[in-house]
mmCIF file of C-alpha atoms in Angstrom:
data_model
loop_
_atom_site.group_PDB
_atom_site.id
_atom_site.type_symbol
_atom_site.label_atom_id
_atom_site.label_comp_id
_atom_site.label_asym_id
_atom_site.label_seq_id
_atom_site.Cartn_x
_atom_site.Cartn_y
_atom_site.Cartn_z
ATOM 1 C CA MET W 1 -11.110 5.570 -7.204
ATOM 2 C CA ARG W 2 -14.407 3.757 -6.716
ATOM 3 C CA ALA W 3 -16.580 3.928 -9.840
ATOM 4 C CA GLY W 4 -20.202 4.988 -9.651
ATOM 5 C CA THR W 5 -23.221 3.436 -11.272
ATOM 6 C CA SER W 6 -26.386 4.890 -12.772
ATOM 7 C CA LEU W 7 -28.573 1.888 -11.917
ATOM 8 C CA THR W 8 -31.842 2.842 -10.254
ATOM 9 C CA GLY W 9 -32.141 2.009 -6.578
ATOM 10 C CA LEU W 10 -28.514 2.858 -5.842
ATOM 11 C CA GLY W 11 -28.953 6.596 -5.270
ATOM 12 C CA ARG W 12 -27.319 6.568 -1.872
ATOM 13 C CA TYR W 13 -24.387 4.585 -3.212
ATOM 14 C CA ASN W 14 -23.814 7.197 -5.926
ATOM 15 C CA GLU W 15 -24.118 9.985 -3.389
ATOM 16 C CA ASN W 16 -21.381 8.336 -1.377
ATOM 17 C CA VAL W 17 -19.280 7.873 -4.509
ATOM 18 C CA VAL W 18 -19.425 11.654 -4.958
ATOM 19 C CA ILE W 19 -18.612 12.328 -1.285
ATOM 20 C CA HIS W 20 -15.752 9.834 -1.497
ATOM 21 C CA ALA W 21 -14.401 11.638 -4.594
ATOM 22 C CA PHE W 22 -14.364 14.965 -2.736
ATOM 23 C CA ARG W 23 -12.518 13.286 0.126
ATOM 24 C CA ARG W 24 -9.977 11.894 -2.332
ATOM 25 C CA LEU W 25 -9.534 15.013 -4.489
ATOM 26 C CA GLY W 26 -10.355 17.856 -2.126
ATOM 27 C CA ALA W 27 -12.240 20.927 -3.374
ATOM 28 C CA SER W 28 -13.242 20.196 -6.980
ATOM 29 C CA SER W 29 -15.583 21.059 -9.794
ATOM 30 C CA GLN W 30 -18.486 18.859 -10.829
ATOM 31 C CA ARG W 31 -16.608 18.003 -14.034
ATOM 32 C CA ASP W 32 -13.587 16.825 -12.002
ATOM 33 C CA ILE W 33 -15.852 14.624 -9.896
ATOM 34 C CA ALA W 34 -17.535 13.171 -12.975
ATOM 35 C CA ALA W 35 -14.170 12.359 -14.539
ATOM 36 C CA SER W 36 -12.915 10.618 -11.408
ATOM 37 C CA THR W 37 -16.057 8.559 -10.723
ATOM 38 C CA GLY W 38 -17.274 7.580 -14.167
ATOM 39 C CA LEU W 39 -20.652 9.204 -13.500
ATOM 40 C CA SER W 40 -22.074 11.569 -16.076
ATOM 41 C CA VAL W 41 -21.859 15.306 -15.458
ATOM 42 C CA GLN W 42 -25.665 15.404 -15.354
ATOM 43 C CA THR W 43 -25.789 12.699 -12.665
ATOM 44 C CA VAL W 44 -23.093 14.435 -10.619
ATOM 45 C CA SER W 45 -24.952 17.741 -10.939
ATOM 46 C CA ALA W 46 -28.171 16.212 -9.596
ATOM 47 C CA ILE W 47 -26.322 14.552 -6.691
ATOM 48 C CA VAL W 48 -24.461 17.750 -5.859
ATOM 49 C CA ARG W 49 -27.733 19.714 -5.705
ATOM 50 C CA GLY W 50 -29.144 17.165 -3.284
ATOM 51 C CA LEU W 51 -26.038 17.243 -1.078
ATOM 52 C CA GLN W 52 -26.032 21.041 -1.089
ATOM 53 C CA GLY W 53 -29.669 21.029 -0.067
ATOM 54 C CA ARG W 54 -28.794 18.908 2.968
ATOM 55 C CA GLY W 55 -25.852 21.108 3.856
ATOM 56 C CA LEU W 56 -23.179 18.514 3.075
ATOM 57 C CA LEU W 57 -21.581 20.392 0.161
ATOM 58 C CA ALA W 58 -21.017 24.089 -0.418
ATOM 59 C CA GLU W 59 -19.470 26.319 -3.074
ATOM 60 C CA VAL W 60 -16.055 27.546 -1.933
ATOM 61 C CA GLU W 61 -14.746 29.526 -4.918
ATOM 62 C CA THR W 62 -14.959 30.189 -8.649
ATOM 63 C CA ARG W 63 -11.971 29.464 -10.866
ATOM 64 C CA VAL W 64 -11.293 31.010 -14.241
ATOM 65 C CA SER W 65 -9.368 28.803 -16.645
ATOM 66 C CA GLY W 66 -8.504 30.374 -20.014
ATOM 67 C CA ARG W 67 -11.392 31.754 -22.037
ATOM 68 C CA GLY W 68 -13.855 29.125 -20.943
ATOM 69 C CA ARG W 69 -16.710 29.485 -18.537
ATOM 70 C CA PRO W 70 -15.625 29.912 -14.886
ATOM 71 C CA ARG W 71 -15.800 26.691 -12.879
ATOM 72 C CA THR W 72 -17.618 26.516 -9.568
ATOM 73 C CA ILE W 73 -15.523 24.706 -6.969
ATOM 74 C CA LEU W 74 -17.294 22.827 -4.190
ATOM 75 C CA ASP W 75 -16.181 20.990 -1.088
ATOM 76 C CA ILE W 76 -17.555 19.015 1.835
ATOM 77 C CA VAL W 77 -18.919 21.081 4.737
ATOM 78 C CA ALA W 78 -16.950 19.484 7.544
ATOM 79 C CA SER W 79 -19.189 20.763 10.326
ATOM 80 C CA ALA W 80 -22.382 19.414 8.730
ATOM 81 C CA ARG W 81 -22.250 16.112 10.597
ATOM 82 C CA ILE W 82 -20.658 15.042 13.881
ATOM 83 C CA ALA W 83 -19.925 11.540 15.176
ATOM 84 C CA VAL W 84 -18.973 10.560 18.720
ATOM 85 C CA GLY W 85 -16.229 8.016 19.320
ATOM 86 C CA VAL W 86 -15.549 6.292 22.630
ATOM 87 C CA HIS W 87 -12.378 4.343 23.341
ATOM 88 C CA VAL W 88 -11.982 2.340 26.523
ATOM 89 C CA ASP W 89 -8.350 1.541 27.229
ATOM 90 C CA PRO W 90 -7.452 -0.154 30.512
ATOM 91 C CA SER W 91 -5.932 3.100 31.790
ATOM 92 C CA VAL W 92 -8.211 5.773 30.290
ATOM 93 C CA VAL W 93 -11.586 6.437 28.678
ATOM 94 C CA THR W 94 -11.423 8.926 25.816
ATOM 95 C CA ILE W 95 -14.417 10.459 24.044
ATOM 96 C CA VAL W 96 -14.214 12.691 20.975
ATOM 97 C CA ALA W 97 -16.632 14.455 18.651
ATOM 98 C CA LEU W 98 -15.384 14.257 15.058
ATOM 99 C CA ASP W 99 -16.578 16.233 12.043
ATOM 100 C CA LEU W 100 -16.677 15.101 8.420
ATOM 101 C CA GLY W 101 -13.245 16.614 7.781
ATOM 102 C CA GLY W 102 -11.640 14.456 10.453
ATOM 103 C CA GLU W 103 -11.228 17.309 12.940
ATOM 104 C CA VAL W 104 -11.908 16.793 16.628
ATOM 105 C CA THR W 105 -14.422 19.437 17.712
ATOM 106 C CA ALA W 106 -14.689 18.364 21.363
ATOM 107 C CA SER W 107 -13.090 15.792 23.626
ATOM 108 C CA VAL W 108 -13.036 14.571 27.184
ATOM 109 C CA SER W 109 -11.145 11.839 28.999
ATOM 110 C CA SER W 110 -11.089 10.142 32.373
ATOM 111 C CA THR W 111 -8.681 7.805 34.141
ATOM 112 C CA ASP W 112 -11.531 6.597 36.319
ATOM 113 C CA VAL W 113 -11.890 3.214 34.591
ATOM 114 C CA ASP W 114 -13.667 0.672 36.776
ATOM 115 C CA ALA W 115 -11.912 -2.581 35.923
ATOM 116 C CA ASP W 116 -14.314 -4.577 38.092
ATOM 117 C CA ASP W 117 -17.686 -3.101 37.112
ATOM 118 C CA PRO W 118 -18.179 -2.603 33.347
ATOM 119 C CA ARG W 119 -21.827 -1.615 33.849
ATOM 120 C CA LEU W 120 -20.846 1.258 36.095
ATOM 121 C CA ALA W 121 -18.119 2.167 33.616
ATOM 122 C CA MET W 122 -20.653 2.405 30.776
ATOM 123 C CA ALA W 123 -22.907 4.577 32.949
ATOM 124 C CA LYS W 124 -19.965 6.952 33.445
ATOM 125 C CA VAL W 125 -19.179 6.937 29.723
ATOM 126 C CA ALA W 126 -22.800 7.769 28.868
ATOM 127 C CA ALA W 127 -22.758 10.619 31.383
ATOM 128 C CA MET W 128 -19.585 12.008 29.772
ATOM 129 C CA VAL W 129 -21.169 11.933 26.304
ATOM 130 C CA GLN W 130 -24.372 13.522 27.572
ATOM 131 C CA ARG W 131 -22.355 16.241 29.285
ATOM 132 C CA LEU W 132 -20.613 17.095 25.987
ATOM 133 C CA ILE W 133 -24.038 17.494 24.365
ATOM 134 C CA ARG W 134 -25.565 19.376 27.306
ATOM 135 C CA ASP W 135 -22.632 21.811 27.471
ATOM 136 C CA GLY W 136 -23.103 22.621 23.791
ATOM 137 C CA LYS W 137 -19.812 21.111 22.664
ATOM 138 C CA VAL W 138 -21.707 18.678 20.432
ATOM 139 C CA ASP W 139 -24.626 19.947 18.332
ATOM 140 C CA GLU W 140 -27.245 17.240 18.803
ATOM 141 C CA ARG W 141 -28.956 18.265 15.537
ATOM 142 C CA ARG W 142 -25.810 17.326 13.621
ATOM 143 C CA LEU W 143 -24.985 14.202 15.623
ATOM 144 C CA VAL W 144 -25.224 11.121 13.397
ATOM 145 C CA GLY W 145 -24.200 8.394 15.842
ATOM 146 C CA ALA W 146 -21.691 6.972 18.277
ATOM 147 C CA CYS W 147 -19.348 3.989 18.344
ATOM 148 C CA LEU W 148 -17.390 2.207 21.077
ATOM 149 C CA ALA W 149 -13.880 0.842 20.435
ATOM 150 C CA LEU W 150 -12.370 -1.776 22.746
ATOM 151 C CA PRO W 151 -9.024 -3.549 23.017
ATOM 152 C CA GLY W 152 -9.004 -7.197 21.981
ATOM 153 C CA PRO W 153 -11.538 -9.333 20.119
ATOM 154 C CA VAL W 154 -15.242 -8.464 20.114
ATOM 155 C CA ASP W 155 -17.941 -11.134 19.886
ATOM 156 C CA PRO W 156 -19.861 -10.292 16.681
ATOM 157 C CA ALA W 157 -23.103 -11.780 18.011
ATOM 158 C CA THR W 158 -23.236 -9.938 21.339
ATOM 159 C CA ALA W 159 -20.931 -6.965 20.694
ATOM 160 C CA ALA W 160 -19.227 -7.891 23.969
ATOM 161 C CA PRO W 161 -15.507 -8.324 24.666
ATOM 162 C CA ASP W 162 -14.691 -11.891 23.728
ATOM 163 C CA SER W 163 -11.619 -12.255 25.909
ATOM 164 C CA ALA W 164 -10.552 -9.199 27.869
ATOM 165 C CA VAL W 165 -6.907 -9.856 28.789
ATOM 166 C CA TRP W 166 -6.377 -6.540 30.534
ATOM 167 C CA LEU W 167 -9.972 -6.135 31.778
ATOM 168 C CA PRO W 168 -10.985 -9.732 32.553
ATOM 169 C CA GLY W 169 -14.150 -8.697 34.392
ATOM 170 C CA TRP W 170 -15.527 -7.226 31.160
ATOM 171 C CA ALA W 171 -15.521 -10.415 29.068
ATOM 172 C CA GLY W 172 -18.987 -11.315 27.785
ATOM 173 C CA VAL W 173 -20.656 -8.119 29.024
ATOM 174 C CA PRO W 174 -22.785 -6.482 26.254
ATOM 175 C CA LEU W 175 -21.210 -3.053 26.544
ATOM 176 C CA GLY W 176 -22.736 -1.709 23.338
ATOM 177 C CA GLU W 177 -26.218 -2.616 24.525
ATOM 178 C CA LEU W 178 -25.621 -0.925 27.875
ATOM 179 C CA LEU W 179 -24.343 2.239 26.224
ATOM 180 C CA SER W 180 -27.099 2.235 23.597
ATOM 181 C CA GLU W 181 -29.789 2.124 26.281
ATOM 182 C CA ARG W 182 -28.341 5.097 28.112
ATOM 183 C CA LEU W 183 -27.673 7.211 25.013
ATOM 184 C CA GLN W 184 -30.900 6.234 23.251
ATOM 185 C CA MET W 185 -29.092 5.490 19.990
ATOM 186 C CA PRO W 186 -27.434 2.433 18.437
ATOM 187 C CA VAL W 187 -23.789 2.129 19.526
ATOM 188 C CA PRO W 188 -21.819 -0.416 17.509
ATOM 189 C CA VAL W 189 -18.793 -1.974 19.179
ATOM 190 C CA VAL W 190 -15.567 -2.594 17.279
ATOM 191 C CA LYS W 191 -12.064 -3.721 18.005
ATOM 192 C CA ASP W 192 -9.806 -0.693 18.481
ATOM 193 C CA THR W 193 -7.277 -1.770 15.844
ATOM 194 C CA LEU W 194 -10.061 -1.957 13.248
ATOM 195 C CA ALA W 195 -11.287 1.461 14.383
ATOM 196 C CA ALA W 196 -7.748 2.814 14.084
ATOM 197 C CA VAL W 197 -7.267 1.887 10.427
ATOM 198 C CA ILE W 198 -10.748 3.193 9.549
ATOM 199 C CA GLY W 199 -9.890 6.406 11.378
ATOM 200 C CA GLU W 200 -6.552 6.782 9.625
ATOM 201 C CA ASN W 201 -8.225 6.547 6.232
ATOM 202 C CA TRP W 202 -10.990 8.936 7.274
ATOM 203 C CA VAL W 203 -8.690 11.579 8.780
ATOM 204 C CA ARG W 204 -5.843 11.286 6.281
ATOM 205 C CA ALA W 205 -8.161 10.883 3.260
ATOM 206 C CA GLY W 206 -6.501 11.900 -0.013
ATOM 207 C CA GLU W 207 -4.084 9.347 -1.410
ATOM 208 C CA SER W 208 -4.507 6.951 1.525
ATOM 209 C CA LEU W 209 -7.878 6.009 0.005
ATOM 210 C CA ASP W 210 -5.976 4.422 -2.881
ATOM 211 C CA SER W 211 -3.335 2.774 -0.695
ATOM 212 C CA THR W 212 -2.991 -0.584 0.990
ATOM 213 C CA MET W 213 -2.235 0.114 4.632
ATOM 214 C CA VAL W 214 -0.905 -1.716 7.669
ATOM 215 C CA PHE W 215 -1.774 0.266 10.801
ATOM 216 C CA VAL W 216 0.338 -0.788 13.789
ATOM 217 C CA TYR W 217 -1.487 -0.077 17.039
ATOM 218 C CA VAL W 218 0.965 0.409 19.899
ATOM 219 C CA GLY W 219 -1.024 0.396 23.121
ATOM 220 C CA THR W 220 -1.445 -1.701 26.237
ATOM 221 C CA GLY W 221 -1.366 -4.549 23.716
ATOM 222 C CA THR W 222 -0.180 -4.701 20.124
ATOM 223 C CA GLY W 223 -2.416 -5.230 17.104
ATOM 224 C CA LEU W 224 -2.722 -4.491 13.408
ATOM 225 C CA GLY W 225 -5.392 -2.694 11.410
ATOM 226 C CA LEU W 226 -5.452 -3.520 7.702
ATOM 227 C CA SER W 227 -7.029 -1.807 4.711
ATOM 228 C CA VAL W 228 -6.972 -2.277 0.941
ATOM 229 C CA ASN W 229 -7.730 0.737 -1.271
ATOM 230 C CA GLY W 230 -9.063 2.521 1.777
ATOM 231 C CA ASP W 231 -11.447 -0.304 2.694
ATOM 232 C CA PRO W 232 -10.842 -1.990 6.070
ATOM 233 C CA VAL W 233 -10.089 -5.700 6.161
ATOM 234 C CA ARG W 234 -12.557 -6.763 8.832
ATOM 235 C CA GLY W 235 -12.213 -10.521 8.691
ATOM 236 C CA PHE W 236 -15.001 -13.024 9.203
ATOM 237 C CA SER W 237 -15.975 -11.731 12.650
ATOM 238 C CA GLY W 238 -14.553 -8.208 12.518
ATOM 239 C CA ASN W 239 -11.508 -9.246 14.534
ATOM 240 C CA SER W 240 -8.737 -9.187 11.953
ATOM 241 C CA GLY W 241 -5.333 -8.002 13.114
ATOM 242 C CA GLU W 242 -4.687 -10.289 16.095
ATOM 243 C CA VAL W 243 -0.918 -10.807 16.286
ATOM 244 C CA GLY W 244 -0.373 -12.929 19.410
ATOM 245 C CA ALA W 245 0.526 -16.095 17.485
ATOM 246 C CA MET W 246 2.832 -14.147 15.176
ATOM 247 C CA MET W 247 4.618 -12.517 18.109
ATOM 248 C CA THR W 248 5.015 -15.911 19.731
ATOM 249 C CA ALA W 249 6.507 -17.277 16.510
ATOM 250 C CA LEU W 250 9.013 -14.422 16.531
ATOM 251 C CA GLY W 251 10.255 -15.717 19.877
ATOM 252 C CA SER W 252 11.871 -13.887 22.803
ATOM 253 C CA ASN W 253 9.214 -14.780 25.367
ATOM 254 C CA ALA W 254 10.851 -15.184 28.755
ATOM 255 C CA PRO W 255 9.863 -18.064 31.074
ATOM 256 C CA GLY W 256 6.447 -17.423 32.582
ATOM 257 C CA GLU W 257 5.685 -14.629 30.128
ATOM 258 C CA PRO W 258 2.270 -14.920 28.411
ATOM 259 C CA PRO W 259 2.675 -16.045 24.789
ATOM 260 C CA GLY W 260 2.572 -13.271 22.227
ATOM 261 C CA MET W 261 2.846 -10.429 24.751
ATOM 262 C CA ALA W 262 6.599 -9.811 24.609
ATOM 263 C CA ASN W 263 6.185 -6.256 23.267
ATOM 264 C CA ASP W 264 3.430 -5.129 25.617
ATOM 265 C CA PRO W 265 4.623 -2.237 27.831
ATOM 266 C CA ALA W 266 3.663 -4.056 31.041
ATOM 267 C CA VAL W 267 5.799 -7.038 30.041
ATOM 268 C CA LEU W 268 8.727 -4.814 29.056
ATOM 269 C CA VAL W 269 8.502 -3.117 32.453
ATOM 270 C CA GLU W 270 8.565 -6.529 34.124
ATOM 271 C CA ARG W 271 11.584 -7.560 32.045
ATOM 272 C CA ALA W 272 13.357 -4.335 33.019
ATOM 273 C CA HIS W 273 12.745 -5.194 36.664
ATOM 274 C CA VAL W 274 14.063 -8.760 36.293
ATOM 275 C CA LEU W 275 17.172 -7.483 34.488
ATOM 276 C CA GLY W 276 17.841 -4.938 37.240
ATOM 277 C CA ILE W 277 17.290 -1.948 34.975
ATOM 278 C CA GLN W 278 14.433 -0.786 37.195
ATOM 279 C CA PRO W 279 14.984 -2.613 40.497
ATOM 280 C CA GLU W 280 12.184 -0.788 42.351
ATOM 281 C CA PRO W 281 9.155 -2.904 43.366
ATOM 282 C CA LEU W 282 6.856 -3.633 40.438
ATOM 283 C CA PRO W 283 3.360 -2.148 40.264
ATOM 284 C CA THR W 284 0.604 -4.671 39.762
ATOM 285 C CA ARG W 285 -0.676 -5.262 36.238
ATOM 286 C CA SER W 286 -3.987 -3.708 37.201
ATOM 287 C CA ASP W 287 -2.299 -0.428 38.204
ATOM 288 C CA PHE W 288 -2.197 0.956 34.677
ATOM 289 C CA VAL W 289 -1.269 4.497 35.683
ATOM 290 C CA ALA W 290 1.798 3.285 37.596
ATOM 291 C CA LEU W 291 2.759 0.931 34.752
ATOM 292 C CA GLU W 292 2.561 3.787 32.258
ATOM 293 C CA ARG W 293 4.778 5.915 34.485
ATOM 294 C CA ARG W 294 7.345 3.118 34.819
ATOM 295 C CA PHE W 295 7.334 2.499 31.082
ATOM 296 C CA ALA W 296 7.935 6.185 30.354
ATOM 297 C CA GLN W 297 10.857 6.056 32.789
ATOM 298 C CA LEU W 298 12.249 2.985 30.990
ATOM 299 C CA CYS W 299 12.138 4.821 27.655
ATOM 300 C CA SER W 300 13.767 7.859 29.243
ATOM 301 C CA LEU W 301 16.588 5.684 30.599
ATOM 302 C CA ALA W 302 17.196 4.226 27.158
ATOM 303 C CA GLU W 303 17.203 7.649 25.504
ATOM 304 C CA GLY W 304 19.601 8.854 28.199
ATOM 305 C CA GLY W 305 22.188 6.228 27.312
ATOM 306 C CA ASP W 306 21.360 3.238 29.545
ATOM 307 C CA GLU W 307 22.640 0.395 27.340
ATOM 308 C CA ARG W 308 20.556 -2.335 28.960
ATOM 309 C CA ALA W 309 17.356 -0.341 28.595
ATOM 310 C CA ASP W 310 18.255 0.450 25.001
ATOM 311 C CA ARG W 311 18.912 -3.241 24.216
ATOM 312 C CA LEU W 312 15.568 -4.215 25.718
ATOM 313 C CA LEU W 313 13.645 -1.671 23.621
ATOM 314 C CA SER W 314 15.753 -2.371 20.532
ATOM 315 C CA GLY W 315 14.842 -6.057 20.833
ATOM 316 C CA ALA W 316 11.173 -5.093 20.987
ATOM 317 C CA ALA W 317 11.684 -2.873 17.926
ATOM 318 C CA ASP W 318 13.297 -5.702 15.959
ATOM 319 C CA ARG W 319 10.381 -8.009 16.737
ATOM 320 C CA MET W 320 7.915 -5.306 15.726
ATOM 321 C CA ALA W 321 9.805 -4.685 12.494
ATOM 322 C CA GLU W 322 9.641 -8.371 11.582
ATOM 323 C CA LEU W 323 5.915 -8.380 12.348
ATOM 324 C CA VAL W 324 5.444 -5.336 10.113
ATOM 325 C CA MET W 325 7.425 -7.009 7.337
ATOM 326 C CA MET W 326 5.244 -10.133 7.521
ATOM 327 C CA ALA W 327 2.042 -8.073 7.329
ATOM 328 C CA THR W 328 3.394 -5.826 4.580
ATOM 329 C CA GLU W 329 4.362 -8.761 2.386
ATOM 330 C CA LEU W 330 1.159 -10.662 3.092
ATOM 331 C CA LEU W 331 -1.002 -7.684 2.134
ATOM 332 C CA ASP W 332 1.351 -6.242 -0.506
ATOM 333 C CA ALA W 333 1.027 -2.957 1.377
ATOM 334 C CA ASP W 334 2.570 0.345 0.342
ATOM 335 C CA MET W 335 1.882 2.226 3.592
ATOM 336 C CA VAL W 336 2.738 1.421 7.220
ATOM 337 C CA VAL W 337 1.283 3.740 9.848
ATOM 338 C CA PHE W 338 2.144 3.612 13.552
ATOM 339 C CA GLY W 339 -0.072 5.036 16.271
ATOM 340 C CA GLY W 340 -1.561 4.429 19.681
ATOM 341 C CA PRO W 341 -1.045 5.523 23.281
ATOM 342 C CA TYR W 342 2.588 4.369 23.509
ATOM 343 C CA TRP W 343 3.703 5.207 19.995
ATOM 344 C CA ARG W 344 5.483 8.475 20.788
ATOM 345 C CA LEU W 345 7.468 6.804 23.565
ATOM 346 C CA LEU W 346 8.571 3.943 21.311
ATOM 347 C CA GLU W 347 8.995 5.842 18.046
ATOM 348 C CA PRO W 348 12.785 6.345 18.446
ATOM 349 C CA TRP W 349 13.243 2.557 18.336
ATOM 350 C CA TYR W 350 10.303 1.291 16.310
ATOM 351 C CA ALA W 351 10.391 3.729 13.372
ATOM 352 C CA PRO W 352 14.044 3.208 12.306
ATOM 353 C CA ALA W 353 13.759 -0.572 12.714
ATOM 354 C CA ALA W 354 10.584 -0.693 10.606
ATOM 355 C CA ARG W 355 12.095 1.488 7.876
ATOM 356 C CA ARG W 356 15.230 -0.664 7.689
ATOM 357 C CA THR W 357 13.196 -3.839 7.494
ATOM 358 C CA VAL W 358 10.709 -2.802 4.803
ATOM 359 C CA ARG W 359 13.609 -1.718 2.586
ATOM 360 C CA ARG W 360 15.061 -5.234 2.540
ATOM 361 C CA PRO W 361 14.762 -7.154 -0.746
ATOM 362 C CA SER W 362 11.606 -9.260 -0.617
ATOM 363 C CA ALA W 363 8.912 -10.964 -2.627
ATOM 364 C CA ARG W 364 6.563 -7.972 -2.440
ATOM 365 C CA GLY W 365 7.843 -6.416 -5.667
ATOM 366 C CA PRO W 366 9.592 -3.156 -6.491
ATOM 367 C CA HIS W 367 7.172 -0.641 -4.983
ATOM 368 C CA PRO W 368 8.349 1.448 -2.021
ATOM 369 C CA VAL W 369 6.740 1.152 1.403
ATOM 370 C CA ARG W 370 6.238 4.348 3.377
ATOM 371 C CA VAL W 371 6.516 4.230 7.175
ATOM 372 C CA MET W 372 4.869 7.126 8.993
ATOM 373 C CA SER W 373 3.155 8.279 12.161
ATOM 374 C CA THR W 374 -0.616 8.463 12.411
ATOM 375 C CA ALA W 375 -2.488 11.569 11.287
ATOM 376 C CA MET W 376 -4.809 11.190 14.274
ATOM 377 C CA GLY W 377 -2.471 12.244 17.065
ATOM 378 C CA GLU W 378 -2.819 10.679 20.499
ATOM 379 C CA ASP W 379 -6.508 9.716 20.549
ATOM 380 C CA VAL W 380 -6.317 7.021 17.890
ATOM 381 C CA GLY W 381 -8.932 4.710 19.403
ATOM 382 C CA ALA W 382 -11.594 7.350 20.017
ATOM 383 C CA ILE W 383 -11.070 9.140 16.688
ATOM 384 C CA GLY W 384 -11.153 5.761 14.981
ATOM 385 C CA ALA W 385 -14.422 4.887 16.709
ATOM 386 C CA ALA W 386 -16.042 8.150 15.563
ATOM 387 C CA SER W 387 -14.707 7.503 12.056
ATOM 388 C CA VAL W 388 -16.483 4.142 12.030
ATOM 389 C CA VAL W 389 -19.777 6.062 12.198
ATOM 390 C CA HIS W 390 -18.843 8.362 9.305
ATOM 391 C CA ASP W 391 -17.386 5.460 7.326
ATOM 392 C CA SER W 392 -20.573 3.421 7.649
ATOM 393 C CA ARG W 393 -22.683 6.322 6.349
ATOM 394 C CA TYR W 394 -20.545 7.983 3.710
ATOM 395 C CA VAL W 395 -18.174 5.423 2.165
ATOM 396 C CA PRO W 396 -19.581 3.845 -1.014
ATOM 397 C CA ARG W 397 -20.205 0.147 -0.629
ATOM 398 C CA ALA W 398 -22.521 -2.167 -2.511
ATOM 399 C CA PRO W 399 -25.884 -2.559 -0.692
ATOM 400 C CA SER W 400 -25.212 -6.220 0.064
ATOM 401 C CA SER W 401 -22.128 -5.349 2.117
ATOM 402 C CA ALA W 402 -23.267 -2.063 3.629
ATOM 403 C CA GLY W 403 -22.991 -1.976 7.400
ATOM 404 C CA ARG W 404 -20.832 -5.056 7.627
#
C-alpha cells in the first residue's frame, strides 16, 4: 500500500491515499483505512468527512464485532464521478463512460473511421460524445474529463500520433487539440497500451494495485503496457511498451514483411494467403473490416482442425510467449494480463503458450506468474482511456510527479 503523510500542503495527496486504500481493500472502516495507510485515525476521519461531503464516500453498513462499539463501514460511491474514454482503432471508434468503480455506464461505437481525414474523424468523435451527454447517458454534472487513446507512439510535445503505421494520414495531426476545442475541455492523448494497463489496474483494483503487471495488448498491432505496484511505467515520453524491435529479434519475418509485425493479424492473414490456407484474393490493408473477417475465418479454420492454420497461429503464440517471458523477467512481474480487440480469437493459442513459458525455470526467482484475461472485456482501449482520467485525479502521487 502507498503510505500517507501528515505534512501540510499535501491534503489532496492524503485524500487520494484514502481513496486508493478503499480501492485496494473494498468497503472498510476508518480504523482499517488508518492501519493500511499509516495515517492517524483522526486524519482519516477528517478526510472521510470531506469525501462524504463531496459525495465520494458513503456509509454502507454497520458491523458489530464482539462487545465493542459497532464499526461504520464506508465505501466509494461509484456513480459520483464519470470519465469519458475514446479509443480510435483503425477499424472502429469506441467511446465509453466509466464510473469510479470501473463500470461502463454508457458506450457507443462506430466503424466509420475516416483514415484520410483525421480532422473530420475528430469532429465525428466529438459529436458522438456530445450525443451521449445530450441523451442523458452521461451526467454532465458528474463528468470529470475525457481522454483519447491511440495506437502507436504519441508525440509528447504535440499530443499527435508520432508515426501512424495503420493510419498514416494521421501522423503529426494534433488530435487532442482538435477534440479539446470541440468538447470544450482538456483531452489528453495517450498510447493505447499505456491506457490499457492503467485501465486494468483501475477496473481490477484490489490486489492488482500491489502487483507488477505486464499487459499484452492484442490488436491491429501488438504492444505491452507495464505497471509496478499499480503505477504505470510511462517511459521518458509516455511511449513505453513498443515491441517491434523485440519481435524482430524473435525472428520469423517472411521476405517483404515489415520488421516486428509478424504477429499482427493483417500479416498473419497475408501469410495464410501465401501458404494457400486462404487462397481467396486478399483485402487491402486499409480495408480493416474485411481483414478482421478474414482473420476470424483463419482462427476458425485452425480451431476446426486445419493443421496449416493451426501451425501458423501456434508459431505466433510461441513468439508472443517468448516476448511475454522477456518482459516478465525484465520487470520481475507476477501478473500477465492479455486483452485487446483480437484477444478472444487468439486466446486458444496464446494463453497456453504463455502459461507454459512463464513456468520455465528462469532468473526471475521463485514467485509464480499468473496469466489471465483482462477484467475490462472487449473495449480495452476506451475503458483504459477513461481510466486515465480517474487515475490522474484519484491515484496518490507526489506533487512533483502529478499529471505526468
